[in-house]
Amino acid sequence: VNSDNLPEPLGSALPAEEFLQDLASTLEPHGFDDDNTLVALSTCRDEMTQRFTQEVDRRFGPPFSHGGLAGLPSGGSTAWVACLSHVPDDGRGKLLAVGLAHVGLEADGSTGSYHRPWMRDSAPTCGALGVVLGSWDDPDPQEPVSDHELHVLRAEMAALGGRPPDMLAATMVAADVILGRLVSQISAQDPWDRMDVAVVSGIQVHTMAGVGSGDRFLATGGGLLDADGLHPLWGTPGG
Ligand SMILES: [Zn+2]
């Protein structure tokens, strides 16, 4: 049990400022600093994730936004070409890609929904993961082209295994999907001659302590990325 009463495996999640400081401290020995680093941010479209963008701005400057439903990077190669072309180029630039799934925590300690103070009832959070879990066994849902983000989310979660038993488990799977997509999409751009790249995935937890102010963040995977692949700095082996 911790001061925020976060259920495992979220127990060591940190407030935004401390989480970002942790990332900066881990990357500082590798030459990343506030002036040479562009953040590529991939968080869910949910309004509950948006205050974190302001925290990233305060710490590293404004981030390039990649996030689609559930936090999956959704802009494709065009977004990455643009983003990578904006990395500071006075010397060897640094790209820090941060991708977060998110989950609501209720007053009773249950996860997967959140009571927004401006609403009468709680709502599934992340809502996109709720849709995927709720229709997991349906015959091909045939999402229309306009719903392509949900279609990709469903397909990539299914590719990692069977239906997660609950929203928290689905959130962990989504964080893994996000990490895999960040690694493969950035690697496809072959930016190694121009910049150093770090990738981190994790989970944003919305707590009853307050919208935005109560958010806690946990890194679940990631590290330095180069032509040889990912060199882990975050996450536990096999976890
Ligand atoms: Zn969401």
PDB file of N, CA, C and O in Angstrom, residues 54-96:
ATOM      1  N   GLN A  54       0.544  19.726 -20.978  1.00  0.00           N
ATOM      2  CA  GLN A  54       1.039  20.981 -20.403  1.00  0.00           C
ATOM      3  C   GLN A  54       2.264  20.747 -19.519  1.00  0.00           C
ATOM      4  O   GLN A  54       3.203  21.546 -19.500  1.00  0.00           O
ATOM      5  N   GLU A  55       2.252  19.615 -18.786  1.00  0.00           N
ATOM      6  CA  GLU A  55       3.401  19.291 -17.931  1.00  0.00           C
ATOM      7  C   GLU A  55       4.643  19.019 -18.787  1.00  0.00           C
ATOM      8  O   GLU A  55       5.752  19.442 -18.452  1.00  0.00           O
ATOM      9  N   VAL A  56       4.441  18.294 -19.901  1.00  0.00           N
ATOM     10  CA  VAL A  56       5.557  18.021 -20.810  1.00  0.00           C
ATOM     11  C   VAL A  56       6.093  19.328 -21.385  1.00  0.00           C
ATOM     12  O   VAL A  56       7.306  19.554 -21.463  1.00  0.00           O
ATOM     13  N   ASP A  57       5.174  20.220 -21.759  1.00  0.00           N
ATOM     14  CA  ASP A  57       5.560  21.532 -22.299  1.00  0.00           C
ATOM     15  C   ASP A  57       6.422  22.291 -21.293  1.00  0.00           C
ATOM     16  O   ASP A  57       7.467  22.839 -21.629  1.00  0.00           O
ATOM     17  N   ARG A  58       5.976  22.298 -20.029  1.00  0.00           N
ATOM     18  CA  ARG A  58       6.726  23.015 -18.982  1.00  0.00           C
ATOM     19  C   ARG A  58       8.131  22.457 -18.819  1.00  0.00           C
ATOM     20  O   ARG A  58       9.083  23.201 -18.569  1.00  0.00           O
ATOM     21  N   ARG A  59       8.288  21.142 -18.979  1.00  0.00           N
ATOM     22  CA  ARG A  59       9.580  20.508 -18.694  1.00  0.00           C
ATOM     23  C   ARG A  59      10.504  20.510 -19.915  1.00  0.00           C
ATOM     24  O   ARG A  59      11.691  20.770 -19.809  1.00  0.00           O
ATOM     25  N   PHE A  60       9.929  20.197 -21.112  1.00  0.00           N
ATOM     26  CA  PHE A  60      10.776  19.983 -22.301  1.00  0.00           C
ATOM     27  C   PHE A  60      10.436  20.912 -23.465  1.00  0.00           C
ATOM     28  O   PHE A  60      11.068  20.841 -24.505  1.00  0.00           O
ATOM     29  N   GLY A  61       9.402  21.750 -23.319  1.00  0.00           N
ATOM     30  CA  GLY A  61       8.892  22.489 -24.467  1.00  0.00           C
ATOM     31  C   GLY A  61       7.739  21.741 -25.094  1.00  0.00           C
ATOM     32  O   GLY A  61       7.459  20.591 -24.733  1.00  0.00           O
ATOM     33  N   PRO A  62       7.054  22.372 -26.058  1.00  0.00           N
ATOM     34  CA  PRO A  62       5.845  21.767 -26.616  1.00  0.00           C
ATOM     35  C   PRO A  62       6.150  20.467 -27.364  1.00  0.00           C
ATOM     36  O   PRO A  62       7.092  20.410 -28.159  1.00  0.00           O
ATOM     37  N   PRO A  63       5.370  19.404 -27.090  1.00  0.00           N
ATOM     38  CA  PRO A  63       5.598  18.121 -27.761  1.00  0.00           C
ATOM     39  C   PRO A  63       4.874  18.024 -29.095  1.00  0.00           C
ATOM     40  O   PRO A  63       3.856  18.677 -29.322  1.00  0.00           O
ATOM     41  N   PHE A  64       5.412  17.178 -29.986  1.00  0.00           N
ATOM     42  CA  PHE A  64       4.712  16.808 -31.224  1.00  0.00           C
ATOM     43  C   PHE A  64       3.673  15.760 -30.853  1.00  0.00           C
ATOM     44  O   PHE A  64       3.981  14.765 -30.215  1.00  0.00           O
ATOM     45  N   SER A  65       2.437  15.957 -31.280  1.00  0.00           N
ATOM     46  CA  SER A  65       1.330  15.093 -30.865  1.00  0.00           C
ATOM     47  C   SER A  65       1.097  13.952 -31.856  1.00  0.00           C
ATOM     48  O   SER A  65       0.856  14.194 -33.036  1.00  0.00           O
ATOM     49  N   HIS A  66       1.179  12.717 -31.378  1.00  0.00           N
ATOM     50  CA  HIS A  66       0.968  11.536 -32.228  1.00  0.00           C
ATOM     51  C   HIS A  66      -0.241  10.720 -31.813  1.00  0.00           C
ATOM     52  O   HIS A  66      -0.604   9.756 -32.480  1.00  0.00           O
ATOM     53  N   GLY A  67      -0.842  11.047 -30.678  1.00  0.00           N
ATOM     54  CA  GLY A  67      -1.768  10.129 -30.027  1.00  0.00           C
ATOM     55  C   GLY A  67      -3.118   9.981 -30.702  1.00  0.00           C
ATOM     56  O   GLY A  67      -3.768  10.965 -31.055  1.00  0.00           O
ATOM     57  N   GLY A  68      -3.531   8.731 -30.866  1.00  0.00           N
ATOM     58  CA  GLY A  68      -4.884   8.388 -31.251  1.00  0.00           C
ATOM     59  C   GLY A  68      -5.573   7.694 -30.085  1.00  0.00           C
ATOM     60  O   GLY A  68      -5.080   7.717 -28.952  1.00  0.00           O
ATOM     61  N   LEU A  69      -6.707   7.051 -30.345  1.00  0.00           N
ATOM     62  CA  LEU A  69      -7.469   6.362 -29.309  1.00  0.00           C
ATOM     63  C   LEU A  69      -6.574   5.426 -28.505  1.00  0.00           C
ATOM     64  O   LEU A  69      -5.747   4.706 -29.076  1.00  0.00           O
ATOM     65  N   ALA A  70      -6.735   5.466 -27.193  1.00  0.00           N
ATOM     66  CA  ALA A  70      -6.013   4.607 -26.246  1.00  0.00           C
ATOM     67  C   ALA A  70      -4.524   4.939 -26.148  1.00  0.00           C
ATOM     68  O   ALA A  70      -3.792   4.259 -25.433  1.00  0.00           O
ATOM     69  N   GLY A  71      -4.077   5.975 -26.883  1.00  0.00           N
ATOM     70  CA  GLY A  71      -2.678   6.378 -26.807  1.00  0.00           C
ATOM     71  C   GLY A  71      -1.806   5.794 -27.904  1.00  0.00           C
ATOM     72  O   GLY A  71      -0.591   6.028 -27.925  1.00  0.00           O
ATOM     73  N   LEU A  72      -2.407   5.017 -28.828  1.00  0.00           N
ATOM     74  CA  LEU A  72      -1.607   4.484 -29.934  1.00  0.00           C
ATOM     75  C   LEU A  72      -1.191   5.608 -30.877  1.00  0.00           C
ATOM     76  O   LEU A  72      -2.013   6.437 -31.255  1.00  0.00           O
ATOM     77  N   PRO A  73       0.104   5.635 -31.262  1.00  0.00           N
ATOM     78  CA  PRO A  73       0.505   6.629 -32.250  1.00  0.00           C
ATOM     79  C   PRO A  73      -0.266   6.383 -33.546  1.00  0.00           C
ATOM     80  O   PRO A  73      -0.338   5.259 -34.028  1.00  0.00           O
ATOM     81  N   SER A  74      -0.845   7.445 -34.094  1.00  0.00           N
ATOM     82  CA  SER A  74      -1.866   7.269 -35.112  1.00  0.00           C
ATOM     83  C   SER A  74      -1.607   8.075 -36.379  1.00  0.00           C
ATOM     84  O   SER A  74      -2.366   7.983 -37.337  1.00  0.00           O
ATOM     85  N   GLY A  75      -0.514   8.874 -36.388  1.00  0.00           N
ATOM     86  CA  GLY A  75      -0.293   9.762 -37.522  1.00  0.00           C
ATOM     87  C   GLY A  75       0.437   9.135 -38.690  1.00  0.00           C
ATOM     88  O   GLY A  75       0.606   9.761 -39.740  1.00  0.00           O
ATOM     89  N   GLY A  76       0.905   7.892 -38.501  1.00  0.00           N
ATOM     90  CA  GLY A  76       1.586   7.212 -39.587  1.00  0.00           C
ATOM     91  C   GLY A  76       2.929   7.830 -39.938  1.00  0.00           C
ATOM     92  O   GLY A  76       3.460   8.680 -39.222  1.00  0.00           O
ATOM     93  N   SER A  77       3.496   7.399 -41.057  1.00  0.00           N
ATOM     94  CA  SER A  77       4.848   7.832 -41.422  1.00  0.00           C
ATOM     95  C   SER A  77       4.914   9.330 -41.692  1.00  0.00           C
ATOM     96  O   SER A  77       5.939   9.971 -41.428  1.00  0.00           O
ATOM     97  N   THR A  78       3.828   9.925 -42.166  1.00  0.00           N
ATOM     98  CA  THR A  78       3.840  11.368 -42.425  1.00  0.00           C
ATOM     99  C   THR A  78       4.073  12.152 -41.140  1.00  0.00           C
ATOM    100  O   THR A  78       4.849  13.122 -41.107  1.00  0.00           O
ATOM    101  N   ALA A  79       3.424  11.724 -40.060  1.00  0.00           N
ATOM    102  CA  ALA A  79       3.620  12.394 -38.770  1.00  0.00           C
ATOM    103  C   ALA A  79       5.054  12.229 -38.285  1.00  0.00           C
ATOM    104  O   ALA A  79       5.658  13.169 -37.751  1.00  0.00           O
ATOM    105  N   TRP A  80       5.630  11.027 -38.500  1.00  0.00           N
ATOM    106  CA  TRP A  80       7.003  10.818 -38.026  1.00  0.00           C
ATOM    107  C   TRP A  80       8.006  11.610 -38.854  1.00  0.00           C
ATOM    108  O   TRP A  80       8.981  12.151 -38.314  1.00  0.00           O
ATOM    109  N   VAL A  81       7.795  11.691 -40.167  1.00  0.00           N
ATOM    110  CA  VAL A  81       8.704  12.501 -40.999  1.00  0.00           C
ATOM    111  C   VAL A  81       8.699  13.942 -40.508  1.00  0.00           C
ATOM    112  O   VAL A  81       9.755  14.577 -40.327  1.00  0.00           O
ATOM    113  N   ALA A  82       7.521  14.483 -40.249  1.00  0.00           N
ATOM    114  CA  ALA A  82       7.423  15.867 -39.766  1.00  0.00           C
ATOM    115  C   ALA A  82       8.077  16.011 -38.402  1.00  0.00           C
ATOM    116  O   ALA A  82       8.905  16.897 -38.181  1.00  0.00           O
ATOM    117  N   CYS A  83       7.719  15.123 -37.483  1.00  0.00           N
ATOM    118  CA  CYS A  83       8.244  15.189 -36.121  1.00  0.00           C
ATOM    119  C   CYS A  83       9.771  15.120 -36.115  1.00  0.00           C
ATOM    120  O   CYS A  83      10.445  15.934 -35.483  1.00  0.00           O
ATOM    121  N   LEU A  84      10.329  14.161 -36.839  1.00  0.00           N
ATOM    122  CA  LEU A  84      11.784  13.976 -36.828  1.00  0.00           C
ATOM    123  C   LEU A  84      12.496  15.165 -37.463  1.00  0.00           C
ATOM    124  O   LEU A  84      13.636  15.483 -37.111  1.00  0.00           O
ATOM    125  N   SER A  85      11.817  15.841 -38.399  1.00  0.00           N
ATOM    126  CA  SER A  85      12.442  17.000 -39.038  1.00  0.00           C
ATOM    127  C   SER A  85      12.439  18.218 -38.118  1.00  0.00           C
ATOM    128  O   SER A  85      13.054  19.236 -38.449  1.00  0.00           O
ATOM    129  N   HIS A  86      11.759  18.122 -36.962  1.00  0.00           N
ATOM    130  CA  HIS A  86      11.690  19.242 -36.019  1.00  0.00           C
ATOM    131  C   HIS A  86      12.620  19.056 -34.822  1.00  0.00           C
ATOM    132  O   HIS A  86      12.650  19.895 -33.923  1.00  0.00           O
ATOM    133  N   VAL A  87      13.353  17.949 -34.792  1.00  0.00           N
ATOM    134  CA  VAL A  87      14.282  17.709 -33.682  1.00  0.00           C
ATOM    135  C   VAL A  87      15.416  18.736 -33.750  1.00  0.00           C
ATOM    136  O   VAL A  87      15.920  19.032 -34.848  1.00  0.00           O
ATOM    137  N   PRO A  88      15.799  19.321 -32.599  1.00  0.00           N
ATOM    138  CA  PRO A  88      16.876  20.316 -32.607  1.00  0.00           C
ATOM    139  C   PRO A  88      18.093  19.818 -33.384  1.00  0.00           C
ATOM    140  O   PRO A  88      18.501  18.665 -33.222  1.00  0.00           O
ATOM    141  N   ASP A  89      18.642  20.663 -34.243  1.00  0.00           N
ATOM    142  CA  ASP A  89      19.719  20.212 -35.133  1.00  0.00           C
ATOM    143  C   ASP A  89      21.018  20.976 -34.929  1.00  0.00           C
ATOM    144  O   ASP A  89      21.885  20.977 -35.790  1.00  0.00           O
ATOM    145  N   ASP A  90      21.152  21.633 -33.761  1.00  0.00           N
ATOM    146  CA  ASP A  90      22.433  22.240 -33.404  1.00  0.00           C
ATOM    147  C   ASP A  90      23.274  21.145 -32.737  1.00  0.00           C
ATOM    148  O   ASP A  90      23.201  20.920 -31.534  1.00  0.00           O
ATOM    149  N   GLY A  91      24.036  20.412 -33.536  1.00  0.00           N
ATOM    150  CA  GLY A  91      24.674  19.199 -33.034  1.00  0.00           C
ATOM    151  C   GLY A  91      23.722  18.032 -33.223  1.00  0.00           C
ATOM    152  O   GLY A  91      22.741  18.124 -33.959  1.00  0.00           O
ATOM    153  N   ARG A  92      24.033  16.949 -32.537  1.00  0.00           N
ATOM    154  CA  ARG A  92      23.214  15.740 -32.686  1.00  0.00           C
ATOM    155  C   ARG A  92      21.966  15.866 -31.818  1.00  0.00           C
ATOM    156  O   ARG A  92      22.045  15.937 -30.597  1.00  0.00           O
ATOM    157  N   GLY A  93      20.802  15.910 -32.440  1.00  0.00           N
ATOM    158  CA  GLY A  93      19.556  16.115 -31.714  1.00  0.00           C
ATOM    159  C   GLY A  93      19.107  14.878 -30.965  1.00  0.00           C
ATOM    160  O   GLY A  93      19.630  13.780 -31.157  1.00  0.00           O
ATOM    161  N   LYS A  94      18.125  15.101 -30.097  1.00  0.00           N
ATOM    162  CA  LYS A  94      17.581  13.997 -29.295  1.00  0.00           C
ATOM    163  C   LYS A  94      16.064  13.977 -29.442  1.00  0.00           C
ATOM    164  O   LYS A  94      15.402  15.009 -29.314  1.00  0.00           O
ATOM    165  N   LEU A  95      15.535  12.778 -29.680  1.00  0.00           N
ATOM    166  CA  LEU A  95      14.090  12.573 -29.702  1.00  0.00           C
ATOM    167  C   LEU A  95      13.709  11.702 -28.514  1.00  0.00           C
ATOM    168  O   LEU A  95      14.282  10.635 -28.315  1.00  0.00           O
ATOM    169  N   LEU A  96      12.754  12.185 -27.719  1.00  0.00           N
ATOM    170  CA  LEU A  96      12.205  11.385 -26.624  1.00  0.00           C
ATOM    171  C   LEU A  96      10.743  11.103 -26.942  1.00  0.00           C
ATOM    172  O   LEU A  96       9.914  12.013 -26.932  1.00  0.00           O
TER     173      LEU A  96
END
